[in-house]
Coordinates of C-alpha atoms in Angstrom, one line a residue:
M1 CA -4.6 -13.2 -25.2
K2 CA -6.2 -10.6 -23.6
L3 CA -6.3 -12.0 -20.1
F4 CA -2.4 -12.3 -20.3
F5 CA -1.5 -8.6 -21.1
S6 CA -4.1 -7.7 -18.5
S7 CA -2.2 -9.9 -16.1
V8 CA 1.0 -8.5 -17.0
Q9 CA -0.1 -5.0 -16.4
W10 CA -1.2 -6.3 -12.6
M11 CA 2.3 -7.2 -12.4
A12 CA 3.4 -4.3 -14.0
F13 CA 1.7 -2.2 -11.6
I14 CA 2.4 -4.1 -8.4
L15 CA 6.1 -4.3 -9.1
A16 CA 6.1 -0.1 -9.7
S17 CA 4.2 1.2 -6.8
S18 CA 5.8 -2.1 -4.1
L19 CA 9.8 -1.6 -5.1
V20 CA 10.7 1.4 -3.4
A21 CA 9.8 0.2 -0.1
P22 CA 12.3 -2.9 0.6
I23 CA 15.2 -1.4 -1.1
A24 CA 14.6 1.6 1.4
I25 CA 14.4 -0.6 4.3
A26 CA 17.3 -2.9 3.4
G27 CA 19.5 0.6 3.3
L28 CA 18.7 1.9 6.8
F29 CA 19.7 -1.5 7.8
G30 CA 22.4 -1.4 5.8
F31 CA 22.1 -4.6 3.7
S32 CA 25.1 -5.8 1.5
A33 CA 23.5 -5.9 -2.4
A34 CA 23.1 -9.5 -2.4
D35 CA 20.8 -9.4 0.5
T36 CA 19.1 -6.4 -0.7
A37 CA 18.2 -8.6 -3.8
L38 CA 17.3 -11.4 -1.6
F39 CA 14.9 -9.1 0.9
V40 CA 13.8 -7.8 -2.2
Q41 CA 12.6 -11.3 -3.5
R42 CA 11.1 -12.1 -0.7
T43 CA 8.6 -9.1 -0.2
M44 CA 7.5 -9.7 -3.3
F45 CA 7.3 -13.3 -3.4
V46 CA 4.8 -12.4 0.0
L47 CA 3.1 -9.6 -1.8
G48 CA 2.4 -11.9 -5.1
L49 CA 1.3 -14.8 -2.6
S50 CA -0.6 -12.4 -0.3
G51 CA -2.6 -10.9 -3.1
V52 CA -3.5 -14.8 -4.3
I53 CA -4.8 -15.5 -0.6
Q54 CA -7.4 -12.4 -0.5
A55 CA -8.5 -13.4 -3.8
L56 CA -9.4 -16.6 -3.5
I57 CA -10.7 -17.0 0.3
G58 CA -10.0 -13.3 1.7
H59 CA -12.1 -10.1 0.3
R60 CA -12.3 -11.3 -3.7
L61 CA -11.9 -8.2 -4.9
P62 CA -9.3 -6.7 -7.2
I63 CA -7.0 -5.2 -4.7
N64 CA -3.4 -5.5 -4.8
E65 CA -1.2 -6.3 -1.8
G66 CA 1.8 -4.0 -0.9
P67 CA 4.5 -3.3 2.0
A68 CA 2.4 -1.7 4.6
G69 CA 3.5 1.8 5.1
I70 CA 3.4 1.1 8.9
W71 CA 5.6 -1.6 9.2
W72 CA 7.6 0.5 7.1
G73 CA 7.7 3.0 9.5
V74 CA 8.6 0.1 12.4
F75 CA 11.1 -1.2 10.4
A76 CA 13.0 2.4 10.2
I77 CA 12.1 2.6 13.9
Y78 CA 13.8 -0.8 14.9
A79 CA 16.8 0.1 12.8
G80 CA 17.4 2.8 15.2
F81 CA 17.0 0.3 18.0
A82 CA 20.1 -2.0 17.1
G83 CA 23.0 -1.5 19.8
T84 CA 20.4 0.2 21.8
I85 CA 17.1 -1.8 23.0
Y86 CA 18.2 -5.0 20.7
S87 CA 22.3 -6.1 21.0
S88 CA 22.5 -6.8 17.4
T89 CA 20.9 -5.4 13.9
E90 CA 20.0 -9.2 13.7
Q91 CA 17.9 -9.5 16.7
A92 CA 16.1 -6.1 15.8
L93 CA 15.4 -8.0 12.4
Q94 CA 14.0 -11.5 14.4
S95 CA 11.7 -9.2 16.9
L96 CA 10.2 -8.0 14.1
E97 CA 9.6 -11.4 12.6
G98 CA 8.0 -12.1 15.8
G99 CA 5.8 -8.8 15.5
M100 CA 4.3 -9.7 12.2
I101 CA 3.9 -13.3 13.1
V102 CA 1.6 -11.9 16.1
S103 CA 0.0 -8.8 14.7
G104 CA -1.1 -12.3 12.6
I105 CA -2.7 -13.7 15.6
F106 CA -4.4 -10.7 16.3
F107 CA -6.3 -10.2 13.1
I108 CA -7.7 -13.9 13.2
L109 CA -8.8 -12.7 16.9
L110 CA -10.7 -9.9 16.0
V111 CA -12.4 -12.1 13.4
V112 CA -13.1 -14.6 16.1
F113 CA -14.4 -11.9 18.5
G114 CA -16.6 -10.2 16.4
F115 CA -14.8 -7.4 16.0
L116 CA -14.3 -6.7 12.3
N117 CA -17.5 -6.0 11.6
R118 CA -18.2 -3.1 14.0
L119 CA -14.5 -1.5 12.9
A120 CA -16.3 -1.4 9.3
K121 CA -19.0 0.1 10.6
L122 CA -16.9 3.3 11.2
F123 CA -15.9 3.8 7.9
T124 CA -18.3 6.3 7.1
P125 CA -18.2 8.3 3.7
T126 CA -17.0 11.5 5.6
V127 CA -14.2 8.6 7.1
T128 CA -13.4 7.4 3.6
F129 CA -13.0 10.7 2.1
I130 CA -10.4 12.1 4.9
Y131 CA -8.4 8.5 4.4
L132 CA -8.4 9.2 0.3
L133 CA -7.5 12.5 0.5
L134 CA -4.6 12.4 3.3
L135 CA -3.7 9.4 1.5
I136 CA -3.4 11.5 -2.0
L137 CA -1.1 14.2 0.3
Q138 CA 1.0 11.8 2.2
L139 CA 2.3 9.9 -1.2
S140 CA 2.4 13.2 -3.4
G141 CA 5.8 14.2 -2.3
S142 CA 7.5 10.8 -3.1
F143 CA 6.0 11.1 -6.5
M144 CA 7.0 14.9 -6.7
N145 CA 10.4 13.7 -5.3
G146 CA 10.8 10.6 -7.6
M147 CA 10.3 12.7 -10.6
L148 CA 12.2 15.5 -10.1
G149 CA 15.2 13.1 -9.3
L150 CA 15.7 13.6 -5.8
T151 CA 17.2 10.6 -4.2
E152 CA 19.2 9.9 -0.9
K153 CA 22.3 9.9 -3.2
S154 CA 21.1 13.3 -5.1
E155 CA 19.2 16.7 -3.4
V156 CA 19.4 18.6 -6.4
I157 CA 16.6 18.8 -9.2
Q158 CA 18.3 16.4 -12.1
P159 CA 16.9 18.6 -15.2
V160 CA 17.0 15.5 -17.6
V161 CA 15.5 13.2 -15.1
L162 CA 12.9 16.0 -15.3
G163 CA 12.4 16.3 -18.2
G164 CA 11.9 12.7 -18.4
S165 CA 9.4 12.4 -16.0
L166 CA 7.0 15.4 -17.7
A167 CA 7.4 13.2 -21.2
V168 CA 6.0 10.2 -19.6
L169 CA 3.6 11.7 -17.3
I170 CA 2.4 13.6 -20.7
A171 CA 1.9 10.3 -22.7
A172 CA 0.3 8.5 -19.4
F173 CA -2.5 11.0 -19.4
Y174 CA -2.7 10.4 -23.3
F175 CA -2.7 6.9 -23.1
S176 CA -5.1 6.8 -20.0
A177 CA -7.7 9.0 -22.1
H178 CA -7.2 7.2 -25.7
R179 CA -10.0 7.0 -28.1
Q180 CA -9.6 3.5 -28.9
E181 CA -11.0 1.2 -25.8
W182 CA -7.9 -1.2 -25.6
V183 CA -5.5 1.4 -25.4
R184 CA -6.9 2.5 -22.4
Q185 CA -7.4 -0.6 -21.2
Y186 CA -3.6 -1.5 -21.6
S187 CA -2.8 2.4 -21.1
V188 CA -0.4 1.5 -17.8
I189 CA 1.6 -1.7 -19.2
I190 CA 2.0 1.1 -22.7
S191 CA 3.5 4.0 -20.6
L192 CA 5.8 1.7 -18.5
A193 CA 7.3 0.1 -22.0
F194 CA 7.1 3.8 -23.1
G195 CA 8.7 5.4 -20.2
W196 CA 11.2 3.1 -20.0
L197 CA 12.6 3.3 -24.0
F198 CA 12.4 7.3 -23.3
F199 CA 14.9 7.2 -20.5
K200 CA 17.2 4.3 -21.9
I201 CA 17.6 7.0 -25.0
I202 CA 18.0 10.0 -22.4
G203 CA 20.8 7.7 -21.0
E204 CA 18.7 7.6 -17.6
A205 CA 18.0 4.1 -17.1
P206 CA 19.8 2.2 -14.8
A207 CA 22.6 -0.6 -16.4
L208 CA 21.1 -4.4 -16.0
P209 CA 22.4 -6.1 -13.1
V210 CA 24.4 -9.0 -13.4
S211 CA 22.8 -12.1 -12.6
G212 CA 23.9 -15.0 -10.2
D213 CA 24.6 -18.7 -11.5
S214 CA 20.6 -19.5 -10.3
F215 CA 17.8 -18.8 -12.5
F216 CA 15.5 -20.6 -9.8
S217 CA 15.8 -19.6 -6.0
F218 CA 13.5 -20.2 -3.6
P219 CA 13.3 -17.7 -0.6
G220 CA 13.8 -18.7 2.5
L221 CA 12.3 -18.9 5.7
F222 CA 13.1 -17.0 9.3
E223 CA 16.3 -15.6 7.0
F224 CA 17.3 -13.5 9.9
G225 CA 17.0 -16.0 12.5
P226 CA 14.3 -17.4 14.5
P227 CA 11.4 -15.1 15.2
I228 CA 11.6 -13.2 18.8
F229 CA 8.6 -12.8 20.9
D230 CA 9.1 -9.8 23.4
M231 CA 6.0 -7.8 25.5
A232 CA 7.5 -4.4 23.6
T233 CA 7.0 -6.1 20.2
I234 CA 4.0 -7.9 21.1
V235 CA 2.2 -4.6 22.5
T236 CA 3.2 -2.7 19.3
A237 CA 1.9 -5.9 17.3
G238 CA -1.6 -5.5 18.7
F239 CA -1.4 -2.0 18.0
I240 CA -0.1 -2.0 14.1
T241 CA -3.0 -4.5 14.0
L242 CA -5.6 -2.1 14.7
L243 CA -4.0 0.8 11.9
L244 CA -4.4 -2.2 9.8
T245 CA -7.1 -3.1 10.0
A246 CA -8.6 0.1 9.0
N247 CA -6.4 0.4 5.9
M248 CA -7.7 -2.7 4.9
I249 CA -11.4 -1.9 5.3
A250 CA -10.7 1.2 3.8
S251 CA -9.7 0.4 0.7
I252 CA -12.2 -2.4 0.8
R253 CA -15.0 0.2 0.6
V254 CA -13.1 2.5 -2.1
M255 CA -12.9 -1.1 -3.9
E256 CA -16.5 -1.3 -3.7
E257 CA -17.2 2.0 -4.8
V258 CA -15.2 2.2 -8.0
I259 CA -16.3 -1.6 -9.0
S260 CA -20.1 0.3 -8.8
Q261 CA -19.4 2.5 -11.0
V262 CA -17.2 0.7 -13.8
T263 CA -19.6 -2.3 -13.9
G264 CA -23.3 -0.5 -12.4
T265 CA -23.2 -3.3 -10.2
T266 CA -23.0 -3.7 -6.2
K267 CA -20.4 -6.2 -4.8
E268 CA -19.9 -6.6 -1.4
G269 CA -15.8 -7.1 0.2
R270 CA -16.3 -9.6 2.6
H271 CA -14.5 -8.0 6.0
Q272 CA -14.7 -11.0 7.9
A273 CA -12.9 -13.5 5.2
A274 CA -10.3 -10.6 4.5
G275 CA -9.7 -10.2 8.2
V276 CA -8.6 -14.0 8.3
A277 CA -6.8 -13.8 4.7
A278 CA -4.8 -10.5 6.4
G279 CA -4.0 -12.6 9.2
L280 CA -2.6 -15.2 7.4
N281 CA -0.6 -12.9 5.3
Q282 CA 1.0 -11.1 8.3
M283 CA 2.2 -14.3 9.3
I284 CA 3.9 -15.2 6.0
G285 CA 5.3 -12.4 5.9
G286 CA 7.5 -12.7 9.5
I287 CA 8.0 -16.3 8.1
F288 CA 9.7 -15.4 5.3
A289 CA 11.3 -12.1 6.7
A290 CA 9.4 -9.6 4.5
I291 CA 7.7 -6.7 5.2
G292 CA 4.1 -7.4 6.3
S293 CA 1.4 -6.5 3.5
V294 CA -1.9 -4.7 3.2
P295 CA -4.6 -4.3 0.5
I296 CA -3.5 -1.0 -1.4
S297 CA -6.2 1.5 -2.5
G298 CA -4.2 2.4 -5.1
A299 CA -5.5 -0.5 -7.1
A300 CA -9.0 1.7 -7.3
G301 CA -7.1 3.8 -9.5
L302 CA -6.0 0.7 -11.8
V303 CA -9.4 -0.8 -12.4
A304 CA -10.9 2.9 -12.6
Q305 CA -8.5 4.3 -15.6
T306 CA -8.3 0.7 -17.6
G307 CA -12.3 -0.5 -16.9
N308 CA -11.9 -3.7 -16.3
A309 CA -12.5 -4.8 -12.5
S310 CA -12.2 -8.9 -13.2
I311 CA -10.4 -10.0 -10.6
K312 CA -9.1 -12.9 -13.0
P313 CA -6.5 -10.8 -14.6
F314 CA -5.2 -9.1 -10.9
L315 CA -5.3 -13.1 -9.9
G316 CA -3.0 -13.9 -12.9
G317 CA -1.0 -10.6 -12.4
S318 CA 0.0 -12.0 -8.4
L319 CA 0.9 -15.3 -10.0
F320 CA 3.5 -13.5 -12.2
I321 CA 4.7 -11.5 -9.3
I322 CA 5.6 -15.4 -7.7
L323 CA 7.0 -16.5 -10.4
L324 CA 8.9 -13.4 -11.0
S325 CA 10.5 -13.3 -7.6
I326 CA 11.5 -17.3 -7.8
C327 CA 13.4 -16.4 -11.0
P328 CA 16.4 -13.7 -10.1
P329 CA 17.5 -12.9 -13.2
A330 CA 13.9 -12.0 -14.3
M331 CA 13.2 -10.3 -10.8
N332 CA 16.6 -8.6 -10.9
L333 CA 15.3 -7.1 -15.0
L334 CA 12.1 -5.5 -14.6
A335 CA 13.5 -4.1 -10.5
S336 CA 15.8 -2.0 -13.2
L337 CA 12.8 -0.3 -14.3
P338 CA 13.7 3.3 -13.7
A339 CA 11.8 4.6 -10.7
P340 CA 10.5 7.9 -12.6
V341 CA 8.6 6.1 -14.6
G342 CA 7.1 4.2 -12.3
Y343 CA 6.3 7.6 -10.1
A344 CA 5.2 9.3 -13.2
V345 CA 2.8 6.4 -14.2
I346 CA 1.4 6.0 -10.5
F347 CA 0.8 10.0 -10.2
V348 CA -1.5 9.3 -13.2
I349 CA -3.1 6.5 -11.2
F350 CA -3.0 8.3 -8.2
S351 CA -4.3 11.4 -9.7
K352 CA -8.3 9.7 -10.3
M353 CA -8.4 8.3 -6.3
A354 CA -9.2 12.5 -5.6
G355 CA -12.4 12.2 -7.6
F356 CA -13.6 8.8 -5.5
A357 CA -12.8 11.0 -2.5
F358 CA -15.2 13.7 -3.4
A359 CA -17.7 11.5 -4.3
E360 CA -17.6 10.1 -1.2
L361 CA -18.2 13.3 0.6
D362 CA -21.1 13.7 -1.9
K363 CA -23.2 11.0 0.1
V364 CA -23.0 12.8 3.3
K365 CA -26.5 14.0 4.5
D366 CA -25.4 15.9 7.5
K367 CA -22.9 18.4 5.9
D368 CA -22.3 21.1 9.2
T369 CA -20.7 17.6 10.8
S370 CA -19.3 16.3 8.1
R371 CA -17.2 19.6 7.4
L372 CA -16.4 19.9 11.5
V373 CA -14.7 16.1 10.8
V374 CA -13.1 17.0 7.9
G375 CA -11.1 20.4 9.1
V376 CA -10.0 18.8 12.2
A377 CA -9.0 15.4 10.6
L378 CA -7.4 17.4 7.8
L379 CA -5.4 19.9 10.0
T380 CA -4.8 17.1 12.2
G381 CA -3.4 15.1 9.8
V382 CA -1.8 16.7 7.4
G383 CA -0.5 18.6 10.2
A384 CA 1.3 15.4 11.6
M385 CA 3.1 15.1 7.7
F386 CA 5.2 17.7 8.7
V387 CA 6.8 16.8 12.4
P388 CA 10.3 15.3 12.2
S389 CA 10.7 11.7 12.5
A390 CA 13.4 12.7 15.2
A391 CA 11.1 14.2 17.2
F392 CA 9.3 10.6 18.6
A393 CA 12.4 9.4 19.5
H394 CA 11.5 9.4 23.2
F395 CA 8.2 7.7 22.4
P396 CA 7.1 4.0 22.7
V397 CA 7.2 2.5 19.1
A398 CA 3.2 2.1 19.2
V399 CA 2.1 5.6 19.6
T400 CA 5.0 6.6 17.2
A401 CA 3.3 4.7 14.4
V402 CA 0.4 6.5 15.1
L403 CA 1.7 10.2 15.7
N404 CA 4.1 9.8 13.0
N405 CA 1.6 8.8 10.5
G406 CA -0.6 11.7 9.0
L407 CA -2.4 9.3 6.8
I408 CA -3.6 7.2 10.3
F409 CA -3.1 10.1 13.1
G410 CA -6.1 11.7 10.6
T411 CA -8.0 8.9 9.7
V412 CA -8.2 7.8 13.7
T413 CA -9.1 11.6 14.5
A414 CA -11.8 11.1 11.6
I415 CA -13.4 8.5 13.4
A416 CA -12.9 9.8 17.2
V417 CA -14.4 13.0 15.9
E418 CA -17.2 11.6 14.4
Q419 CA -18.2 9.2 16.4
F420 CA -18.0 12.2 19.6
V421 CA -20.1 14.1 18.0
L422 CA -22.3 11.7 17.2
L423 CA -22.8 10.2 20.7
T424 CA -23.8 13.5 21.3
Q425 CA -26.3 14.2 19.1
R426 CA -28.0 11.1 20.4
K427 CA -28.0 12.5 23.8
E428 CA -29.3 15.6 22.9
K429 CA -32.2 14.3 21.3
K430 CA -32.9 11.8 24.2
M431 CA -33.0 14.8 26.3
I432 CA -35.5 16.5 24.6

């Protein structure tokens, strides 16, 4: 029974943190309600399957897969290419299918040629600190907008939604710090259930969608049509693979640290195996016409909050996601969770991530070098978050994927600056 409820909690966490991306992308491409539902179904199926693959043959850590923010950005860019570079929306989507498949191949090549372990060594405590802090800063805007009731349809703060979000936020903090261990362990699912009921009472919960005739529906293959492999997409996929690799390594590093704190034992993620699994997952995303996935760092916050670092509940939650995705009525029911509730509960989880970030910084011995790297990377990464997307309209997609993403740009800057400083210091020692 304990395993069941822990698995349900993982399922709820994966759903709450992953539903926004496919819905937003569907809106960018002008999908119909039916096509949006199918796109969400395929994405959740891929996320569940990707989590199982990583748990069994990949890093073997309780880290859920979520829609990669980098791919989200590329989807948004390609939506603007329909009718210009590509003759139709379908052709742009077919090119994205091909891009994800190529990215999967690149992932496996990185492992075969031994580059993945070299990249892993670049994620020092200073770089990990920058990654975590920028991740929190980048997501904070989405969390606040969601809890204030700000959406594409409403650009004005909704007082009722704000009040409801505040109530859920306080309840989530209360449950996460409850003196009863079982309440703390299941605080996420308790908070989501409380929030859903509360929003139902105040009249802010969306109506339950009407399900179709089919109770079971397996996702189709290449729903956008046969994949297109053009040179621009292949180059973009190669660059995105490097960024996804950095994201994956950072998530593994953070989870290793959290598991050591929770259990008192050291467990190292298997970077090479994780790279192969990530390659398979990217290809699966292209084959099922979904969004490419990536291990989500927020999983560390859930493990820290519940104190449960076992991989069995995570595996169970991923399997539940797969089952839900092939059952449209159940998928539609859970997809009707009020968005502000999900944002409020995840806000509590991510608030713990700041502590992990500063704990990484405490490990640094050369404080002066670290402060220099942090200063440059934060100015670069946070600054990039304030540059409007339209400013990169004339840049290649691969370049835009970096410059228009403060998290990635800041992390890459941190790695570059730290390696440059270390190289300079080594040269100075040789001269002495």
